[in-house]
Amino acid sequence: MASQPLKNSAPEECQDLRSVARLLLRAAHDHPDAGVRYVSGQAAEDSQRQTYPELLESALEFLAALRDRGLRPCDKVALLLDGQSEFLTVFWACVLGGFVPCPMVPVPGDPARWATQLAHVNQLLERPLLVTTEAMRAELPEVPGLAVAAVEELRDVAASSGAASSGAARRQQPEVHSAAPEDLALLVLTSGSTGNSKAVMLTHGNILASMAGKADKQRLTAADTTFNWISYDHVAALLEAHMLPLYVGAEQLHAEASVILEEPLRFLRIISRHQVTMSFTPNFLLGPLNSSAGEIAEEISAGGERLDLSALRHIVSGGEANVVATGEAFLENYAPYGLRETALWPAFGMTETCAGSIYNREFPATDAGQEFANLGTPVKALRIRVADDDNRALPPGEVGELQLSGPMITSGYYNDEEATQEAFTPDGWFRSGDLGRIDDGRLTLVGRSKDSVIVNGVNYFSHEIEAALEQLDDVAAGYVAAFPTRRPGSDTEQLVIAVSPGVADGDEPGLYRLISAVRSTVVMHWGFRPSLILPLPEDAFPKTSLGKTLRRRMRIRLESGGFDDVIAYVAELTTRQLGGHTPPRGETERELAEIYAEMFDTDPERISATASFFDLGGTSLDILRLRRHVTRRLGVADLPIITVLTAPSVRQLAARLADGGSPASGAYDPIVPLQTGGEKTPLFCVHPGVGEVLVFVNLAKYFVGDRPFYALRARGFNEGEKPFGSFEEMVACYVEAIRARQPHGPYAIAGYSYGGAVAFEIAKALEAAGERVDFVGSFNLPPHITYRMEELDFVDTAANLAFFLDLINKKQSIDLPDELRPLPKEEQLAHLLRIAPRNRLAELDLDLAKFSAWAELANGLTYLGRSYHPTGTTRSMTVFYAIPLRGTKEDWLENELRRWDEHTTEPNRYIDVPGEHYTLMGPQHVAALQAIVRKELDRALGDADRSRTDQAQAPRGQA
């Protein structure tokens, strides 16, 4: 269809809703005072607002900039934009121009997977234009043929175009593409982090039919105010929470997901402050809100701001099954603040159905005595049925696959005919993959035919989890199963992992190490821990004739008690490996045990006061969560991270809290024990150039029950500590500390980045003292570092520190030093903190004073490195190399790293590891790295390890 001018002064043309573009045109004309408010906090002043006419004008200016790049109707535009205002502006520019937008989110921490996903989308969408920010463009992996435009460039073009023509004239005669209902309006990517995403096709007719059905069901009007905190790549945020209020001319509020996830009570506080009438949230948020009901009551009784939920007509709750008891508790807990007894609407929707399409407006009246809420009845024009395996409709009350038909249902998947055919029955009904029944016209879901797990509203595919776990040592390939279960009354599904272990019979330390590795890998890849890990023999994995594991059958066996003996054995094994159970004593220890239990989803009675936080399953991310829990429940603010690292058990941490929560007093000790179990030779790892050891926490977790893992932390972090005055002083201090912990060799020493040079000097010193050093490792550092240290002045070092801490991105770390160098030092650091994410600063407990002290310490280490020139030799080195900060990996290896050959008397080993310099120990790569490192340690220390193990196992008096 051709682009035609549509005048805002001609409402009849806007009322003729043949295309999605006219939604915005109509809202701007009919509701000029309504608009979008972007909320960054719970207070009214923590927001910015854009009326619908302002959104339209901004979108039209960007449309001109996109057309200047040669885009024409039906061209595809991938949107990689994290700013809410930027996203909506570019999104509407695409719709107004007849381009087809496709929202995207990056794959964090894994350049290889991110590159695969980008390449897949680039091919699938036939080389779309990718619109992103300058900062995100700098982080994009290389993808041949990928066309990228920075939103800042488009804004500059839009601004110059606007200056060249009358703004009033542009408003009167916007050239908007006139699309037909059957034209493609939007592409939405399905989950597919391995690069195999499908693109759901939604036409203008699909979306407009959906809007009509939603508005009729929800009875929204221009007098309403809506609130959303789900990101726009999710179809519910874009259609349910943005287009629907636009459709009726309502005011709409949007907040970043982190605003709510960091503090769930903000969800209700924002609703109260802005008198929201309709909102949407996945079911999982209701659990934390129920847990916080007492907290908000205490705040109000102490004179805090009152909560007023009387304006809230309904909350649509979808994404996963709604537990009746959880929903009833939510309504009861917040009834004193005006929440209506019918305010919660369980709902069902998919990307393929234009989000919400079935709503239960009668909860909880129609759900008495049930575990899960029914999902109600479909919107106008949508038909639903449950069918058997032959796609024949089943009578009421019988369970079958939910199938749907109607004008809001997708026609299929873009450029994927096979997936499209699989998604529809021969008579044209869409197959949801969900199992359900229909009683009195109301839908109830009872499971899924697709192999996936929904945790906190997010869909995780079983095969992706299984593929990652099969890379671990001692996991039998083809014998890993990931499937869901739900405890009675639980707010969400839990993940169960079954593996067939490859450890020897009776090797309890090896089995416990495998269980810990499985748990850590899931946590670091997906951000949550499995509820159960089941080590099973291969014959416990039911298979099809083609070798596919029947996960549903394993779930049925689990929930019928068939694995109860395995669950009990794992619990007993864990208790034994953690040194038995020591009950907490005293109020502080009991409070901490409850915090640990809440974090690790277990009973407080199972938490031993002497078990390490990390042995229980804690990761580096959990340290930050622990600090928030301790602040909230015990009133201890600013608990230092090092206190958790050096006092990780309930008993140790309680003792530190009794002393005010500060690090242990007394002489400086650089050794931080991150993992103390195992009989093999300990590994000592030296800090990188920032001086801190948090980077080693996730790696150390894979050494549980294998060998102790000690990290060396620089001097100067704690109050009153004086930083090292020379490189030689640092090395001498570390050698003394290592020998105090392990008096004699053989030793295993390694260092990350800057720490590689320190590890080399430590090895030389130990060998000069007559000790054996069987392993010296360097993580991506050559012997000659002076040239790099001399390149870094204070602002470079501060920017690198900020990048290392995820306060800024890679591009900013490169560009900012030149911009900041003319400023005074304090202003340089203040600027870095001003542009850092607020939530990340809160996680790290960083303010200007603390960041300044850290930057000074890192700068001091850089200064010491400028005088370092490697001399002498050690026996041999193992060099783990990744993608360098600059240049190719091949040049880095041949021209820099191999110079270690000049400083050893025996051949060195050069081991390729995944990731980049700053990400090789990150969540996406650490599982692969640990297997490589542990194999190299076992190779180098085999004889020494066997000797130590034999001595540890010998009867007393014979060792």
XYZ file of C-alpha atoms in Angstrom, residues 51-399:
349
model
C 1.831 13.190 25.722
C 0.428 11.224 22.797
C 0.842 14.217 20.438
C 4.479 14.538 21.572
C 5.046 10.819 21.003
C 3.541 11.146 17.538
C 5.654 14.163 16.637
C 8.840 12.502 17.866
C 8.008 9.302 15.982
C 7.365 11.229 12.757
C 10.746 12.941 13.046
C 12.453 9.564 13.443
C 10.400 8.238 10.541
C 11.968 10.893 8.327
C 15.432 9.810 9.517
C 14.669 6.155 8.758
C 13.391 7.038 5.319
C 16.589 8.975 4.720
C 18.415 5.654 5.210
C 16.413 4.207 2.330
C 13.834 2.194 4.291
C 10.591 1.438 2.490
C 7.282 -0.148 3.562
C 7.581 -3.840 4.555
C 11.314 -3.490 5.386
C 12.251 -5.115 8.694
C 13.758 -3.166 11.598
C 15.236 -4.962 14.634
C 15.004 -2.841 17.788
C 17.779 -3.321 20.351
C 16.939 -0.431 22.681
C 16.885 -0.545 26.474
C 15.564 2.993 27.012
C 11.759 2.945 27.205
C 11.183 6.330 25.570
C 13.654 5.581 22.788
C 12.070 2.208 22.139
C 8.507 3.521 21.811
C 9.590 6.430 19.619
C 11.459 4.235 17.133
C 8.779 1.543 17.321
C 6.069 4.022 16.282
C 8.324 5.520 13.618
C 8.466 2.040 12.085
C 4.716 1.472 12.319
C 3.917 4.905 10.863
C 6.256 4.208 7.947
C 4.980 0.714 7.235
C 8.270 -0.859 8.339
C 7.987 -4.038 10.402
C 9.617 -3.699 13.863
C 11.059 -6.682 15.725
C 12.093 -6.114 19.382
C 15.297 -7.806 20.562
C 17.279 -8.237 23.752
C 20.996 -9.096 23.888
C 22.433 -12.389 25.088
C 24.543 -11.150 28.030
C 28.009 -12.379 28.912
C 28.458 -14.748 25.970
C 29.714 -13.163 22.736
C 29.575 -16.469 20.850
C 25.908 -17.125 21.618
C 25.068 -13.469 21.006
C 26.806 -13.573 17.634
C 24.914 -16.757 16.738
C 21.588 -15.180 17.677
C 22.325 -11.990 15.732
C 23.403 -13.933 12.660
C 20.272 -16.069 12.857
C 17.974 -13.035 13.132
C 19.881 -11.249 10.358
C 19.241 -14.193 8.034
C 15.701 -14.923 9.253
C 14.512 -11.334 8.769
C 16.385 -10.943 5.482
C 18.986 -8.424 6.629
C 16.937 -5.982 8.679
C 18.233 -2.628 9.888
C 19.277 -3.016 13.526
C 18.577 0.155 15.525
C 20.447 0.388 18.810
C 22.401 2.874 20.924
C 25.990 3.936 20.375
C 26.965 2.145 23.573
C 25.263 -1.109 22.607
C 26.622 -0.904 19.059
C 30.133 -0.908 20.523
C 29.343 -4.214 22.268
C 27.913 -5.979 19.208
C 29.846 -9.016 17.970
C 30.976 -9.090 14.360
C 28.182 -10.389 12.124
C 28.765 -10.271 8.348
C 26.164 -8.207 6.530
C 24.544 -6.782 9.656
C 23.283 -3.221 9.035
C 23.304 -1.098 12.196
C 22.045 2.421 12.920
C 22.617 4.196 16.233
C 19.570 5.928 17.675
C 21.763 8.945 18.446
C 22.562 9.300 14.734
C 18.894 9.051 13.837
C 18.066 11.669 16.463
C 20.599 14.067 14.956
C 19.119 13.539 11.485
C 15.608 13.985 12.884
C 16.625 17.208 14.640
C 18.200 18.681 11.523
C 15.191 17.639 9.442
C 12.864 19.269 11.935
C 14.880 22.486 11.855
C 14.718 22.572 8.066
C 10.936 22.448 7.926
C 8.093 23.936 9.898
C 7.136 21.782 12.847
C 3.517 22.930 12.489
C 3.444 21.860 8.862
C 4.833 18.446 9.766
C 2.101 17.956 12.361
C -0.621 18.884 9.894
C 0.547 16.659 7.058
C 2.296 13.576 8.443
C 3.050 11.128 5.674
C 1.854 7.921 7.232
C 1.835 4.611 5.422
C -1.692 3.320 4.857
C -1.487 -0.397 5.634
C -4.128 -3.035 4.998
C -5.410 -5.271 7.829
C -3.668 -8.312 6.341
C -0.276 -6.543 6.152
C 2.456 -7.582 8.562
C 2.681 -5.108 11.469
C 5.025 -6.694 14.017
C 7.462 -9.586 14.437
C 8.090 -10.970 17.911
C 10.935 -13.403 18.575
C 10.172 -16.508 20.577
C 12.555 -17.743 23.248
C 15.615 -19.214 21.607
C 18.847 -18.136 23.239
C 20.802 -20.737 21.269
C 20.094 -18.847 18.059
C 17.033 -20.750 16.812
C 14.350 -18.165 17.634
C 11.189 -18.140 15.577
C 9.572 -14.832 14.585
C 5.836 -14.708 15.302
C 3.965 -12.755 12.612
C 1.282 -10.342 13.840
C -0.695 -8.409 11.254
C -2.500 -5.104 11.662
C -5.745 -7.074 11.691
C -4.470 -9.439 14.402
C -3.487 -6.577 16.683
C -6.637 -4.482 16.131
C -8.900 -7.492 16.735
C -6.958 -8.172 19.908
C -7.346 -4.554 21.061
C -11.103 -4.693 20.530
C -11.356 -7.954 22.465
C -9.177 -6.770 25.357
C -10.966 -3.422 25.686
C -14.344 -5.136 25.712
C -13.237 -7.668 28.337
C -11.362 -5.243 30.555
C -13.775 -2.320 30.114
C -11.003 0.237 29.921
C -11.785 3.872 29.114
C -9.889 7.119 28.694
C -10.413 7.745 32.413
C -8.109 4.854 33.331
C -4.424 4.874 34.302
C -2.395 1.737 33.582
C 0.993 0.598 34.881
C 3.543 -1.821 33.379
C 7.032 -2.952 34.392
C 7.628 -5.743 31.860
C 10.190 -5.021 29.096
C 8.908 -4.328 25.580
C 10.392 -7.434 23.996
C 7.603 -9.261 25.846
C 4.356 -9.158 23.872
C 2.297 -8.443 27.007
C 4.165 -5.191 27.632
C 3.828 -3.948 24.074
C 0.206 -4.937 23.429
C -1.473 -5.368 26.819
C 0.267 -2.529 28.614
C 1.012 -0.016 25.832
C -1.284 -0.409 22.835
C -4.401 -1.199 24.886
C -4.368 2.045 26.905
C -3.463 3.853 23.676
C -6.496 2.223 22.025
C -8.867 3.768 24.602
C -6.876 6.961 25.229
C -5.896 6.114 28.815
C -2.867 7.436 30.699
C -0.095 4.825 30.944
C 2.901 4.388 33.254
C 5.962 2.267 32.489
C 8.922 1.357 34.717
C 12.084 -0.616 34.069
C 11.808 -4.212 35.310
C 14.719 -3.684 37.707
C 12.751 -1.007 39.581
C 10.240 -3.645 40.705
C 12.445 -6.729 40.889
C 14.879 -5.012 43.263
C 12.040 -4.029 45.609
C 8.672 -5.685 44.814
C 6.769 -3.334 47.136
C 7.448 -0.536 44.653
C 4.822 -2.176 42.456
C 2.103 -1.284 44.963
C 3.653 2.015 46.005
C 3.684 3.255 42.396
C 0.079 2.100 41.969
C -0.858 4.007 45.129
C 1.073 7.182 44.322
C -0.262 7.459 40.747
C -3.752 6.040 41.466
C -3.380 3.315 38.860
C -6.601 1.566 37.838
C -5.226 -1.375 35.814
C -1.909 -3.239 35.814
C -0.277 -6.462 34.690
C 2.169 -8.685 36.530
C 3.307 -12.301 36.316
C 2.013 -14.444 39.143
C 5.441 -14.881 40.748
C 5.486 -11.296 42.072
C 2.528 -12.051 44.356
C 4.651 -14.270 46.619
C 7.182 -11.550 47.541
C 4.319 -9.059 47.971
C 2.639 -11.407 50.449
C 5.930 -11.772 52.329
C 6.256 -7.976 52.504
C 2.750 -7.261 53.822
C 3.981 -7.072 57.409
C 6.859 -4.811 56.427
C 4.595 -2.229 54.811
C 2.214 -2.325 57.786
C 5.140 -1.542 60.117
C 6.268 1.343 57.911
C 2.798 2.880 57.889
C 2.349 2.487 61.645
C 5.710 4.219 62.090
C 4.451 7.255 60.202
C 5.354 6.238 56.662
C 3.309 7.068 53.594
C -0.071 5.325 53.526
C -0.850 2.838 50.800
C -4.042 3.600 48.863
C -5.110 0.872 46.427
C -8.749 1.886 46.192
C -8.435 3.106 42.570
C -7.035 -0.223 41.368
C -9.803 -2.004 39.490
C -7.856 -5.062 38.371
C -4.436 -6.662 37.970
C -4.091 -9.016 35.026
C -1.838 -11.888 36.120
C -0.378 -14.267 33.553
C 2.843 -15.884 32.405
C 2.377 -18.989 34.560
C -0.273 -20.793 36.583
C -1.884 -18.773 39.372
C -1.930 -20.535 42.748
C -5.324 -19.913 44.363
C -3.958 -19.712 47.920
C -1.304 -17.170 46.865
C -3.867 -14.984 45.104
C -6.326 -15.163 47.996
C -3.584 -14.229 50.467
C -2.609 -11.256 48.303
C -6.175 -9.953 48.179
C -6.575 -10.464 51.925
C -3.210 -8.925 52.874
C -3.869 -5.702 51.000
C -7.619 -5.364 51.566
C -6.912 -2.962 54.479
C -5.436 -0.563 51.919
C -8.514 -0.524 49.706
C -7.704 -3.428 47.372
C -10.926 -4.852 45.949
C -11.722 -8.495 46.599
C -12.083 -9.040 42.811
C -8.950 -7.111 41.807
C -6.876 -10.098 40.653
C -7.604 -11.516 37.188
C -5.729 -14.725 36.259
C -5.294 -14.713 32.490
C -3.865 -16.606 29.553
C -2.117 -15.354 26.460
C 0.771 -16.100 24.138
C 2.754 -14.127 21.633
C 0.799 -16.021 18.980
C -2.522 -14.801 20.463
C -1.468 -11.125 20.791
C -0.900 -11.583 24.545
C -3.897 -11.750 26.909
C -6.884 -13.399 25.265
C -8.622 -15.344 28.084
C -9.458 -13.678 31.426
C -10.892 -14.834 34.751
C -12.837 -11.844 36.068
C -14.482 -13.892 38.845
C -11.441 -14.902 40.897
C -11.524 -16.220 43.577
C -15.264 -16.957 43.691
C -15.107 -19.603 40.950
C -11.895 -21.185 42.278
C -12.812 -22.218 45.823
C -11.053 -25.399 46.871
C -8.833 -25.535 43.779
C -5.020 -25.427 43.784
C -4.752 -23.434 40.540
C -7.056 -20.702 39.334
C -9.084 -21.166 36.194
C -8.315 -18.742 33.375
C -11.861 -17.692 32.637
C -13.439 -17.124 29.263
C -12.064 -15.895 25.926
C -12.333 -12.392 24.517
C -14.857 -11.548 21.841
C -14.277 -13.345 18.503
C -11.848 -15.888 19.979
C -12.858 -19.564 20.014
C -11.140 -22.191 22.172
C -11.332 -25.966 22.395
C -9.418 -28.843 23.953
C -8.642 -31.674 21.595
C -7.264 -35.188 21.624
C -4.186 -36.404 19.750
C -6.234 -36.575 16.543
C -7.339 -32.925 16.964
C -10.927 -33.912 17.772
C -12.714 -31.623 20.209
C -13.243 -33.179 23.633
C -16.336 -32.746 25.808
C -16.342 -30.458 28.871
C -14.201 -31.648 31.768
C -11.855 -33.831 29.712
C -8.153 -32.960 29.399
